[in-house]
Amino acid sequence: MTSEEIIAGTERYLMHTYARQPLALTRGAGCRVYDPEEREYIDFVSGVAVDALGHCAEEVTSALNAQAATLMHVSNLYHTEPQVQLAKLLVEHSFADKVFFCNSGAEANETAIKLTRQYAAQTHGLECYEIIAMENSFHGRTMATIAATGQPRFHAGIGPLLPGILHIPFNDIGAAKRAITASTAGVLVEPIQGEGGVVAADRQFLQELRDLCDRFGSLLIFDEVQTGVGRTGQLFAYEHDGVIPDIMTLAKGLGGGVPIGACLAVDRVAQAFSPGMHGCTLGGNPLVCATARAVMQRLLERDGLLDHCRVTGQYFVEKLHVLKEMFGCIQDVRGRGLLLGLALSIEGKHIVDTCREQGFLINCTSGRVLRFIPPLTISREDIGRLCDVLTTAFQKTMEETAS
Ligand SMILES: *Cc1c(COP(=O)(O)O)cnc(C)c1O
């Protein structure tokens, strides 16, 4: 099919849930993707922080192919080796003792919410069910996770929302102190708000949440669906600040392109689930677990990708600061590792469009924040190329607004 035919087909046959870019993609290799006419794009979106090792990375495709030819799915009525191997890797390299697998970030957060309420009910009684979440957060699109998402624009027309979730301003220690009570089952927070505009939690705020949770017997839940699995230059973002949660959710980058989510917890909390309380038919099937294991192994190699992510991310930040000096419409350079944002005083759409026309994919979130989430394998050269194009794009936009 041609680009035109694919785009027309989307319009004709798919529900209109996405404001898609006018671009069809058929093939990917490393940090590049190609449209049906073989036009090349350098990818600074990586499927929204999913393709951590780039497109069709050898480690990923060979693990996937080998497992596809062996055993793809049998359900959780049985034990399977890839699931055990992946869970073991996650447990050995995090604070957690136990893992539950599912298919997406939303499902991982659903699991975290259910587990939190189960634990609170068993430990403190049924009146303890409240979840404190943050304004401007993003936790997914299911009915529980959308209620946890602190952005009212997502709530219109789907009420009544799940009760028992309240929102406080992000990074507001005073508000956290006022909100937490004996009815608080858990506090849910992203170490860096991704969809919310690449805004990091202050270390002090996270430490205060930890202290408050300890004092009230509440659980601290980190949504690392976007920040986890190497994205910020550590395997998990909580490692930067040394604040350890009780529960952590993962998805996006974990599968390197296959759908997988995970909810991790310490033993004491994980024990609140007993057989029958939660489940997921496809969750953690051999195909996705073998693939995710290959991603994890690549990340854990000595002198490997995590170092590259930190160093390259730092270089990227310096280049973005140069841009900020040049253009008054750039207000802030934000983020960590290869989860970076440029906060603008103007809409980001024109910049995204100009970059795409020049062969670069970038993303704009929250209207005015350009978000850069390339594969963790991105090179300095490609970052340099993007920044040249961004310079031209900002010049063009400034000229247009001036005239
Ligand atoms: C993307 C995202 C989700 C939702 O993940 P899905 O796989 O789309 O369900 C949840 N939390 C955070 C922080 C995310 O970035």
mmCIF file with all atom_site columns, C-alpha atoms in Angstrom, residues 106-305:
data_model
loop_
_atom_site.group_PDB
_atom_site.id
_atom_site.type_symbol
_atom_site.label_atom_id
_atom_site.label_alt_id
_atom_site.label_comp_id
_atom_site.label_asym_id
_atom_site.label_entity_id
_atom_site.label_seq_id
_atom_site.pdbx_PDB_ins_code
_atom_site.Cartn_x
_atom_site.Cartn_y
_atom_site.Cartn_z
_atom_site.occupancy
_atom_site.B_iso_or_equiv
_atom_site.pdbx_formal_charge
_atom_site.auth_seq_id
_atom_site.auth_comp_id
_atom_site.auth_asym_id
_atom_site.auth_atom_id
_atom_site.pdbx_PDB_model_num
ATOM 1   C CA . ALA A 1 106 ? -2.471  0.933   32.252 1.00 0.00 ? 106 ALA A CA 1
ATOM 2   C CA . GLU A 1 107 ? -2.850  -2.707  33.279 1.00 0.00 ? 107 GLU A CA 1
ATOM 3   C CA . ALA A 1 108 ? 0.284   -2.472  35.401 1.00 0.00 ? 108 ALA A CA 1
ATOM 4   C CA . ASN A 1 109 ? -1.189  0.545   37.206 1.00 0.00 ? 109 ASN A CA 1
ATOM 5   C CA . GLU A 1 110 ? -4.564  -1.196  37.557 1.00 0.00 ? 110 GLU A CA 1
ATOM 6   C CA . THR A 1 111 ? -2.670  -3.995  39.263 1.00 0.00 ? 111 THR A CA 1
ATOM 7   C CA . ALA A 1 112 ? -0.894  -1.506  41.530 1.00 0.00 ? 112 ALA A CA 1
ATOM 8   C CA . ILE A 1 113 ? -4.193  0.126   42.519 1.00 0.00 ? 113 ILE A CA 1
ATOM 9   C CA . LYS A 1 114 ? -5.896  -3.217  43.233 1.00 0.00 ? 114 LYS A CA 1
ATOM 10  C CA . LEU A 1 115 ? -2.889  -4.495  45.159 1.00 0.00 ? 115 LEU A CA 1
ATOM 11  C CA . THR A 1 116 ? -2.726  -1.290  47.206 1.00 0.00 ? 116 THR A CA 1
ATOM 12  C CA . ARG A 1 117 ? -6.388  -1.549  48.157 1.00 0.00 ? 117 ARG A CA 1
ATOM 13  C CA . GLN A 1 118 ? -6.118  -5.265  48.952 1.00 0.00 ? 118 GLN A CA 1
ATOM 14  C CA . TYR A 1 119 ? -3.106  -4.620  51.156 1.00 0.00 ? 119 TYR A CA 1
ATOM 15  C CA . ALA A 1 120 ? -4.765  -1.682  52.907 1.00 0.00 ? 120 ALA A CA 1
ATOM 16  C CA . ALA A 1 121 ? -8.008  -3.596  53.465 1.00 0.00 ? 121 ALA A CA 1
ATOM 17  C CA . GLN A 1 122 ? -6.150  -6.563  54.967 1.00 0.00 ? 122 GLN A CA 1
ATOM 18  C CA . THR A 1 123 ? -3.773  -4.417  57.040 1.00 0.00 ? 123 THR A CA 1
ATOM 19  C CA . HIS A 1 124 ? -5.868  -1.422  58.122 1.00 0.00 ? 124 HIS A CA 1
ATOM 20  C CA . GLY A 1 125 ? -9.468  -2.369  57.294 1.00 0.00 ? 125 GLY A CA 1
ATOM 21  C CA . LEU A 1 126 ? -11.962 -1.647  54.548 1.00 0.00 ? 126 LEU A CA 1
ATOM 22  C CA . GLU A 1 127 ? -12.205 2.089   55.287 1.00 0.00 ? 127 GLU A CA 1
ATOM 23  C CA . CYS A 1 128 ? -8.615  2.525   54.190 1.00 0.00 ? 128 CYS A CA 1
ATOM 24  C CA . TYR A 1 129 ? -8.865  2.766   50.413 1.00 0.00 ? 129 TYR A CA 1
ATOM 25  C CA . GLU A 1 130 ? -7.918  6.279   49.409 1.00 0.00 ? 130 GLU A CA 1
ATOM 26  C CA . ILE A 1 131 ? -5.211  6.822   46.800 1.00 0.00 ? 131 ILE A CA 1
ATOM 27  C CA . ILE A 1 132 ? -3.415  10.149  46.577 1.00 0.00 ? 132 ILE A CA 1
ATOM 28  C CA . ALA A 1 133 ? -2.248  10.951  43.042 1.00 0.00 ? 133 ALA A CA 1
ATOM 29  C CA . MET A 1 134 ? -0.690  14.042  41.471 1.00 0.00 ? 134 MET A CA 1
ATOM 30  C CA . GLU A 1 135 ? -2.132  16.820  39.380 1.00 0.00 ? 135 GLU A CA 1
ATOM 31  C CA . ASN A 1 136 ? -0.929  16.720  35.783 1.00 0.00 ? 136 ASN A CA 1
ATOM 32  C CA . SER A 1 137 ? -0.037  13.033  36.102 1.00 0.00 ? 137 SER A CA 1
ATOM 33  C CA . PHE A 1 138 ? -0.690  10.316  33.527 1.00 0.00 ? 138 PHE A CA 1
ATOM 34  C CA . HIS A 1 139 ? -1.392  6.716   34.500 1.00 0.00 ? 139 HIS A CA 1
ATOM 35  C CA . GLY A 1 140 ? -3.310  5.214   31.562 1.00 0.00 ? 140 GLY A CA 1
ATOM 36  C CA . ARG A 1 141 ? -6.691  5.039   29.842 1.00 0.00 ? 141 ARG A CA 1
ATOM 37  C CA . THR A 1 142 ? -8.646  2.374   31.711 1.00 0.00 ? 142 THR A CA 1
ATOM 38  C CA . MET A 1 143 ? -11.379 3.503   34.087 1.00 0.00 ? 143 MET A CA 1
ATOM 39  C CA . ALA A 1 144 ? -9.256  3.237   37.242 1.00 0.00 ? 144 ALA A CA 1
ATOM 40  C CA . THR A 1 145 ? -6.065  4.646   35.737 1.00 0.00 ? 145 THR A CA 1
ATOM 41  C CA . ILE A 1 146 ? -7.853  7.515   34.022 1.00 0.00 ? 146 ILE A CA 1
ATOM 42  C CA . ALA A 1 147 ? -9.390  8.405   37.393 1.00 0.00 ? 147 ALA A CA 1
ATOM 43  C CA . ALA A 1 148 ? -5.852  8.403   38.815 1.00 0.00 ? 148 ALA A CA 1
ATOM 44  C CA . THR A 1 149 ? -4.656  10.592  35.937 1.00 0.00 ? 149 THR A CA 1
ATOM 45  C CA . GLY A 1 150 ? -4.635  14.159  37.227 1.00 0.00 ? 150 GLY A CA 1
ATOM 46  C CA . GLN A 1 151 ? -5.703  15.895  34.020 1.00 0.00 ? 151 GLN A CA 1
ATOM 47  C CA . PRO A 1 152 ? -9.404  16.853  33.974 1.00 0.00 ? 152 PRO A CA 1
ATOM 48  C CA . ARG A 1 153 ? -9.449  17.056  30.157 1.00 0.00 ? 153 ARG A CA 1
ATOM 49  C CA . PHE A 1 154 ? -9.329  13.224  30.106 1.00 0.00 ? 154 PHE A CA 1
ATOM 50  C CA . HIS A 1 155 ? -12.339 12.954  32.430 1.00 0.00 ? 155 HIS A CA 1
ATOM 51  C CA . ALA A 1 156 ? -14.987 14.688  30.348 1.00 0.00 ? 156 ALA A CA 1
ATOM 52  C CA . GLY A 1 157 ? -17.984 12.546  29.439 1.00 0.00 ? 157 GLY A CA 1
ATOM 53  C CA . ILE A 1 158 ? -16.948 9.262   31.070 1.00 0.00 ? 158 ILE A CA 1
ATOM 54  C CA . GLY A 1 159 ? -18.164 9.750   34.613 1.00 0.00 ? 159 GLY A CA 1
ATOM 55  C CA . PRO A 1 160 ? -18.836 8.713   37.241 1.00 0.00 ? 160 PRO A CA 1
ATOM 56  C CA . LEU A 1 161 ? -15.144 8.170   37.899 1.00 0.00 ? 161 LEU A CA 1
ATOM 57  C CA . LEU A 1 162 ? -13.757 5.560   40.296 1.00 0.00 ? 162 LEU A CA 1
ATOM 58  C CA . PRO A 1 163 ? -14.165 7.042   43.776 1.00 0.00 ? 163 PRO A CA 1
ATOM 59  C CA . GLY A 1 164 ? -11.440 7.235   46.400 1.00 0.00 ? 164 GLY A CA 1
ATOM 60  C CA . ILE A 1 165 ? -8.740  8.947   44.370 1.00 0.00 ? 165 ILE A CA 1
ATOM 61  C CA . LEU A 1 166 ? -7.713  12.494  45.172 1.00 0.00 ? 166 LEU A CA 1
ATOM 62  C CA . HIS A 1 167 ? -5.164  14.750  43.505 1.00 0.00 ? 167 HIS A CA 1
ATOM 63  C CA . ILE A 1 168 ? -2.640  17.116  45.025 1.00 0.00 ? 168 ILE A CA 1
ATOM 64  C CA . PRO A 1 169 ? -0.280  19.534  43.261 1.00 0.00 ? 169 PRO A CA 1
ATOM 65  C CA . PHE A 1 170 ? 2.932   17.789  42.128 1.00 0.00 ? 170 PHE A CA 1
ATOM 66  C CA . ASN A 1 171 ? 6.010   18.654  44.219 1.00 0.00 ? 171 ASN A CA 1
ATOM 67  C CA . ASP A 1 172 ? 3.895   20.338  46.915 1.00 0.00 ? 172 ASP A CA 1
ATOM 68  C CA . ILE A 1 173 ? 5.074   18.936  50.253 1.00 0.00 ? 173 ILE A CA 1
ATOM 69  C CA . GLY A 1 174 ? 2.542   20.970  52.241 1.00 0.00 ? 174 GLY A CA 1
ATOM 70  C CA . ALA A 1 175 ? -0.345  19.598  50.182 1.00 0.00 ? 175 ALA A CA 1
ATOM 71  C CA . ALA A 1 176 ? 0.924   16.032  50.686 1.00 0.00 ? 176 ALA A CA 1
ATOM 72  C CA . LYS A 1 177 ? 1.072   16.558  54.466 1.00 0.00 ? 177 LYS A CA 1
ATOM 73  C CA . ARG A 1 178 ? -2.464  17.940  54.497 1.00 0.00 ? 178 ARG A CA 1
ATOM 74  C CA . ALA A 1 179 ? -3.877  15.167  52.269 1.00 0.00 ? 179 ALA A CA 1
ATOM 75  C CA . ILE A 1 180 ? -2.493  12.041  53.901 1.00 0.00 ? 180 ILE A CA 1
ATOM 76  C CA . THR A 1 181 ? -4.596  10.429  56.642 1.00 0.00 ? 181 THR A CA 1
ATOM 77  C CA . ALA A 1 182 ? -5.213  7.030   58.201 1.00 0.00 ? 182 ALA A CA 1
ATOM 78  C CA . SER A 1 183 ? -7.539  6.369   55.215 1.00 0.00 ? 183 SER A CA 1
ATOM 79  C CA . THR A 1 184 ? -4.698  6.715   52.710 1.00 0.00 ? 184 THR A CA 1
ATOM 80  C CA . ALA A 1 185 ? -3.969  3.317   51.182 1.00 0.00 ? 185 ALA A CA 1
ATOM 81  C CA . GLY A 1 186 ? -1.267  4.610   48.862 1.00 0.00 ? 186 GLY A CA 1
ATOM 82  C CA . VAL A 1 187 ? 0.417   7.521   47.132 1.00 0.00 ? 187 VAL A CA 1
ATOM 83  C CA . LEU A 1 188 ? 0.933   7.212   43.374 1.00 0.00 ? 188 LEU A CA 1
ATOM 84  C CA . VAL A 1 189 ? 3.590   9.306   41.648 1.00 0.00 ? 189 VAL A CA 1
ATOM 85  C CA . GLU A 1 190 ? 5.762   9.389   38.514 1.00 0.00 ? 190 GLU A CA 1
ATOM 86  C CA . PRO A 1 191 ? 9.450   10.148  39.241 1.00 0.00 ? 191 PRO A CA 1
ATOM 87  C CA . ILE A 1 192 ? 9.302   12.257  36.072 1.00 0.00 ? 192 ILE A CA 1
ATOM 88  C CA . GLN A 1 193 ? 5.905   13.225  34.673 1.00 0.00 ? 193 GLN A CA 1
ATOM 89  C CA . GLY A 1 194 ? 6.285   12.251  31.019 1.00 0.00 ? 194 GLY A CA 1
ATOM 90  C CA . GLU A 1 195 ? 2.968   12.964  29.302 1.00 0.00 ? 195 GLU A CA 1
ATOM 91  C CA . GLY A 1 196 ? 2.505   15.830  31.748 1.00 0.00 ? 196 GLY A CA 1
ATOM 92  C CA . GLY A 1 197 ? 5.383   17.746  30.136 1.00 0.00 ? 197 GLY A CA 1
ATOM 93  C CA . VAL A 1 198 ? 8.652   16.112  31.307 1.00 0.00 ? 198 VAL A CA 1
ATOM 94  C CA . VAL A 1 199 ? 8.553   17.474  34.869 1.00 0.00 ? 199 VAL A CA 1
ATOM 95  C CA . ALA A 1 200 ? 10.746  15.767  37.466 1.00 0.00 ? 200 ALA A CA 1
ATOM 96  C CA . ALA A 1 201 ? 9.708   15.166  41.055 1.00 0.00 ? 201 ALA A CA 1
ATOM 97  C CA . ASP A 1 202 ? 11.964  16.993  43.521 1.00 0.00 ? 202 ASP A CA 1
ATOM 98  C CA . ARG A 1 203 ? 14.112  14.660  45.591 1.00 0.00 ? 203 ARG A CA 1
ATOM 99  C CA . GLN A 1 204 ? 12.811  16.312  48.768 1.00 0.00 ? 204 GLN A CA 1
ATOM 100 C CA . PHE A 1 205 ? 9.220   15.779  47.676 1.00 0.00 ? 205 PHE A CA 1
ATOM 101 C CA . LEU A 1 206 ? 9.810   12.064  47.092 1.00 0.00 ? 206 LEU A CA 1
ATOM 102 C CA . GLN A 1 207 ? 11.634  11.747  50.419 1.00 0.00 ? 207 GLN A CA 1
ATOM 103 C CA . GLU A 1 208 ? 8.758   13.478  52.189 1.00 0.00 ? 208 GLU A CA 1
ATOM 104 C CA . LEU A 1 209 ? 6.226   11.148  50.504 1.00 0.00 ? 209 LEU A CA 1
ATOM 105 C CA . ARG A 1 210 ? 8.295   8.180   51.698 1.00 0.00 ? 210 ARG A CA 1
ATOM 106 C CA . ASP A 1 211 ? 8.336   9.515   55.262 1.00 0.00 ? 211 ASP A CA 1
ATOM 107 C CA . LEU A 1 212 ? 4.611   10.277  55.239 1.00 0.00 ? 212 LEU A CA 1
ATOM 108 C CA . CYS A 1 213 ? 3.770   6.824   53.865 1.00 0.00 ? 213 CYS A CA 1
ATOM 109 C CA . ASP A 1 214 ? 5.903   5.196   56.567 1.00 0.00 ? 214 ASP A CA 1
ATOM 110 C CA . ARG A 1 215 ? 4.212   7.246   59.267 1.00 0.00 ? 215 ARG A CA 1
ATOM 111 C CA . PHE A 1 216 ? 0.667   6.446   58.097 1.00 0.00 ? 216 PHE A CA 1
ATOM 112 C CA . GLY A 1 217 ? 1.276   2.851   56.954 1.00 0.00 ? 217 GLY A CA 1
ATOM 113 C CA . SER A 1 218 ? 0.463   3.824   53.346 1.00 0.00 ? 218 SER A CA 1
ATOM 114 C CA . LEU A 1 219 ? 2.172   2.391   50.283 1.00 0.00 ? 219 LEU A CA 1
ATOM 115 C CA . LEU A 1 220 ? 4.394   4.457   48.004 1.00 0.00 ? 220 LEU A CA 1
ATOM 116 C CA . ILE A 1 221 ? 3.786   3.559   44.348 1.00 0.00 ? 221 ILE A CA 1
ATOM 117 C CA . PHE A 1 222 ? 6.095   4.727   41.569 1.00 0.00 ? 222 PHE A CA 1
ATOM 118 C CA . ASP A 1 223 ? 4.695   4.701   38.068 1.00 0.00 ? 223 ASP A CA 1
ATOM 119 C CA . GLU A 1 224 ? 7.871   4.029   36.073 1.00 0.00 ? 224 GLU A CA 1
ATOM 120 C CA . VAL A 1 225 ? 6.020   3.021   32.914 1.00 0.00 ? 225 VAL A CA 1
ATOM 121 C CA . GLN A 1 226 ? 7.876   5.758   31.042 1.00 0.00 ? 226 GLN A CA 1
ATOM 122 C CA . THR A 1 227 ? 10.957  6.359   33.240 1.00 0.00 ? 227 THR A CA 1
ATOM 123 C CA . GLY A 1 228 ? 11.836  2.714   33.894 1.00 0.00 ? 228 GLY A CA 1
ATOM 124 C CA . VAL A 1 229 ? 14.117  0.304   32.052 1.00 0.00 ? 229 VAL A CA 1
ATOM 125 C CA . GLY A 1 230 ? 17.047  2.614   31.403 1.00 0.00 ? 230 GLY A CA 1
ATOM 126 C CA . ARG A 1 231 ? 15.250  5.654   30.021 1.00 0.00 ? 231 ARG A CA 1
ATOM 127 C CA . THR A 1 232 ? 16.710  8.115   32.553 1.00 0.00 ? 232 THR A CA 1
ATOM 128 C CA . GLY A 1 233 ? 20.232  6.643   32.588 1.00 0.00 ? 233 GLY A CA 1
ATOM 129 C CA . GLN A 1 234 ? 19.642  4.335   35.560 1.00 0.00 ? 234 GLN A CA 1
ATOM 130 C CA . LEU A 1 235 ? 17.822  1.031   35.213 1.00 0.00 ? 235 LEU A CA 1
ATOM 131 C CA . PHE A 1 236 ? 14.975  2.588   37.226 1.00 0.00 ? 236 PHE A CA 1
ATOM 132 C CA . ALA A 1 237 ? 14.481  6.305   37.919 1.00 0.00 ? 237 ALA A CA 1
ATOM 133 C CA . TYR A 1 238 ? 14.009  5.776   41.670 1.00 0.00 ? 238 TYR A CA 1
ATOM 134 C CA . GLU A 1 239 ? 17.724  4.964   41.869 1.00 0.00 ? 239 GLU A CA 1
ATOM 135 C CA . HIS A 1 240 ? 18.652  8.615   41.168 1.00 0.00 ? 240 HIS A CA 1
ATOM 136 C CA . ASP A 1 241 ? 17.062  9.921   44.343 1.00 0.00 ? 241 ASP A CA 1
ATOM 137 C CA . GLY A 1 242 ? 17.471  6.848   46.503 1.00 0.00 ? 242 GLY A CA 1
ATOM 138 C CA . VAL A 1 243 ? 13.803  6.879   47.513 1.00 0.00 ? 243 VAL A CA 1
ATOM 139 C CA . ILE A 1 244 ? 12.541  3.300   47.451 1.00 0.00 ? 244 ILE A CA 1
ATOM 140 C CA . PRO A 1 245 ? 8.862   2.660   46.679 1.00 0.00 ? 245 PRO A CA 1
ATOM 141 C CA . ASP A 1 246 ? 6.799   -0.326  47.848 1.00 0.00 ? 246 ASP A CA 1
ATOM 142 C CA . ILE A 1 247 ? 5.324   -0.887  44.393 1.00 0.00 ? 247 ILE A CA 1
ATOM 143 C CA . MET A 1 248 ? 6.635   0.024   40.946 1.00 0.00 ? 248 MET A CA 1
ATOM 144 C CA . THR A 1 249 ? 5.000   -0.308  37.546 1.00 0.00 ? 249 THR A CA 1
ATOM 145 C CA . LEU A 1 250 ? 6.790   -0.808  34.221 1.00 0.00 ? 250 LEU A CA 1
ATOM 146 C CA . ALA A 1 251 ? 5.758   -1.187  30.584 1.00 0.00 ? 251 ALA A CA 1
ATOM 147 C CA . LYS A 1 252 ? 6.807   0.839   27.508 1.00 0.00 ? 252 LYS A CA 1
ATOM 148 C CA . GLY A 1 253 ? 10.563  0.186   27.147 1.00 0.00 ? 253 GLY A CA 1
ATOM 149 C CA . LEU A 1 254 ? 10.481  -3.176  28.935 1.00 0.00 ? 254 LEU A CA 1
ATOM 150 C CA . GLY A 1 255 ? 9.462   -5.153  25.862 1.00 0.00 ? 255 GLY A CA 1
ATOM 151 C CA . GLY A 1 256 ? 11.546  -3.210  23.359 1.00 0.00 ? 256 GLY A CA 1
ATOM 152 C CA . GLY A 1 257 ? 8.473   -3.160  21.094 1.00 0.00 ? 257 GLY A CA 1
ATOM 153 C CA . VAL A 1 258 ? 6.301   -6.062  22.240 1.00 0.00 ? 258 VAL A CA 1
ATOM 154 C CA . PRO A 1 259 ? 3.353   -5.370  24.572 1.00 0.00 ? 259 PRO A CA 1
ATOM 155 C CA . ILE A 1 260 ? 4.271   -6.097  28.173 1.00 0.00 ? 260 ILE A CA 1
ATOM 156 C CA . GLY A 1 261 ? 3.575   -4.484  31.524 1.00 0.00 ? 261 GLY A CA 1
ATOM 157 C CA . ALA A 1 262 ? 4.766   -5.380  34.998 1.00 0.00 ? 262 ALA A CA 1
ATOM 158 C CA . CYS A 1 263 ? 3.841   -4.534  38.554 1.00 0.00 ? 263 CYS A CA 1
ATOM 159 C CA . LEU A 1 264 ? 6.658   -5.109  41.052 1.00 0.00 ? 264 LEU A CA 1
ATOM 160 C CA . ALA A 1 265 ? 6.320   -5.105  44.832 1.00 0.00 ? 265 ALA A CA 1
ATOM 161 C CA . VAL A 1 266 ? 8.080   -5.979  48.048 1.00 0.00 ? 266 VAL A CA 1
ATOM 162 C CA . ASP A 1 267 ? 7.079   -9.334  49.566 1.00 0.00 ? 267 ASP A CA 1
ATOM 163 C CA . ARG A 1 268 ? 5.066   -7.904  52.454 1.00 0.00 ? 268 ARG A CA 1
ATOM 164 C CA . VAL A 1 269 ? 2.792   -6.112  49.963 1.00 0.00 ? 269 VAL A CA 1
ATOM 165 C CA . ALA A 1 270 ? 2.731   -8.768  47.228 1.00 0.00 ? 270 ALA A CA 1
ATOM 166 C CA . GLN A 1 271 ? 1.356   -11.248 49.780 1.00 0.00 ? 271 GLN A CA 1
ATOM 167 C CA . ALA A 1 272 ? -1.944  -9.346  49.790 1.00 0.00 ? 272 ALA A CA 1
ATOM 168 C CA . PHE A 1 273 ? -2.793  -11.113 46.514 1.00 0.00 ? 273 PHE A CA 1
ATOM 169 C CA . SER A 1 274 ? -3.878  -14.711 46.729 1.00 0.00 ? 274 SER A CA 1
ATOM 170 C CA . PRO A 1 275 ? -4.928  -16.992 43.841 1.00 0.00 ? 275 PRO A CA 1
ATOM 171 C CA . GLY A 1 276 ? -8.004  -15.721 42.011 1.00 0.00 ? 276 GLY A CA 1
ATOM 172 C CA . MET A 1 277 ? -7.747  -12.084 43.110 1.00 0.00 ? 277 MET A CA 1
ATOM 173 C CA . HIS A 1 278 ? -6.061  -10.842 39.959 1.00 0.00 ? 278 HIS A CA 1
ATOM 174 C CA . GLY A 1 279 ? -5.024  -12.162 36.573 1.00 0.00 ? 279 GLY A CA 1
ATOM 175 C CA . CYS A 1 280 ? -4.310  -11.547 32.918 1.00 0.00 ? 280 CYS A CA 1
ATOM 176 C CA . THR A 1 281 ? -4.742  -14.201 30.229 1.00 0.00 ? 281 THR A CA 1
ATOM 177 C CA . LEU A 1 282 ? -1.917  -13.042 27.974 1.00 0.00 ? 282 LEU A CA 1
ATOM 178 C CA . GLY A 1 283 ? 0.122   -11.499 30.776 1.00 0.00 ? 283 GLY A CA 1
ATOM 179 C CA . GLY A 1 284 ? 3.772   -12.513 30.711 1.00 0.00 ? 284 GLY A CA 1
ATOM 180 C CA . ASN A 1 285 ? 3.468   -15.071 27.962 1.00 0.00 ? 285 ASN A CA 1
ATOM 181 C CA . PRO A 1 286 ? 6.679   -16.775 26.778 1.00 0.00 ? 286 PRO A CA 1
ATOM 182 C CA . LEU A 1 287 ? 6.930   -14.639 23.628 1.00 0.00 ? 287 LEU A CA 1
ATOM 183 C CA . VAL A 1 288 ? 6.959   -11.250 25.342 1.00 0.00 ? 288 VAL A CA 1
ATOM 184 C CA . CYS A 1 289 ? 8.970   -12.416 28.356 1.00 0.00 ? 289 CYS A CA 1
ATOM 185 C CA . ALA A 1 290 ? 11.764  -13.882 26.238 1.00 0.00 ? 290 ALA A CA 1
ATOM 186 C CA . THR A 1 291 ? 11.869  -10.624 24.277 1.00 0.00 ? 291 THR A CA 1
ATOM 187 C CA . ALA A 1 292 ? 11.853  -8.407  27.382 1.00 0.00 ? 292 ALA A CA 1
ATOM 188 C CA . ARG A 1 293 ? 14.586  -10.548 28.877 1.00 0.00 ? 293 ARG A CA 1
ATOM 189 C CA . ALA A 1 294 ? 16.781  -9.771  25.858 1.00 0.00 ? 294 ALA A CA 1
ATOM 190 C CA . VAL A 1 295 ? 16.140  -6.047  26.413 1.00 0.00 ? 295 VAL A CA 1
ATOM 191 C CA . MET A 1 296 ? 17.031  -6.300  30.107 1.00 0.00 ? 296 MET A CA 1
ATOM 192 C CA . GLN A 1 297 ? 20.178  -8.298  29.397 1.00 0.00 ? 297 GLN A CA 1
ATOM 193 C CA . ARG A 1 298 ? 21.365  -5.735  26.863 1.00 0.00 ? 298 ARG A CA 1
ATOM 194 C CA . LEU A 1 299 ? 20.768  -2.928  29.386 1.00 0.00 ? 299 LEU A CA 1
ATOM 195 C CA . LEU A 1 300 ? 22.661  -4.738  32.113 1.00 0.00 ? 300 LEU A CA 1
ATOM 196 C CA . GLU A 1 301 ? 25.816  -5.290  30.072 1.00 0.00 ? 301 GLU A CA 1
ATOM 197 C CA . ARG A 1 302 ? 28.829  -3.685  31.697 1.00 0.00 ? 302 ARG A CA 1
ATOM 198 C CA . ASP A 1 303 ? 29.844  -0.349  30.111 1.00 0.00 ? 303 ASP A CA 1
ATOM 199 C CA . GLY A 1 304 ? 26.714  -0.729  28.078 1.00 0.00 ? 304 GLY A CA 1
ATOM 200 C CA . LEU A 1 305 ? 23.654  1.245   27.270 1.00 0.00 ? 305 LEU A CA 1
#
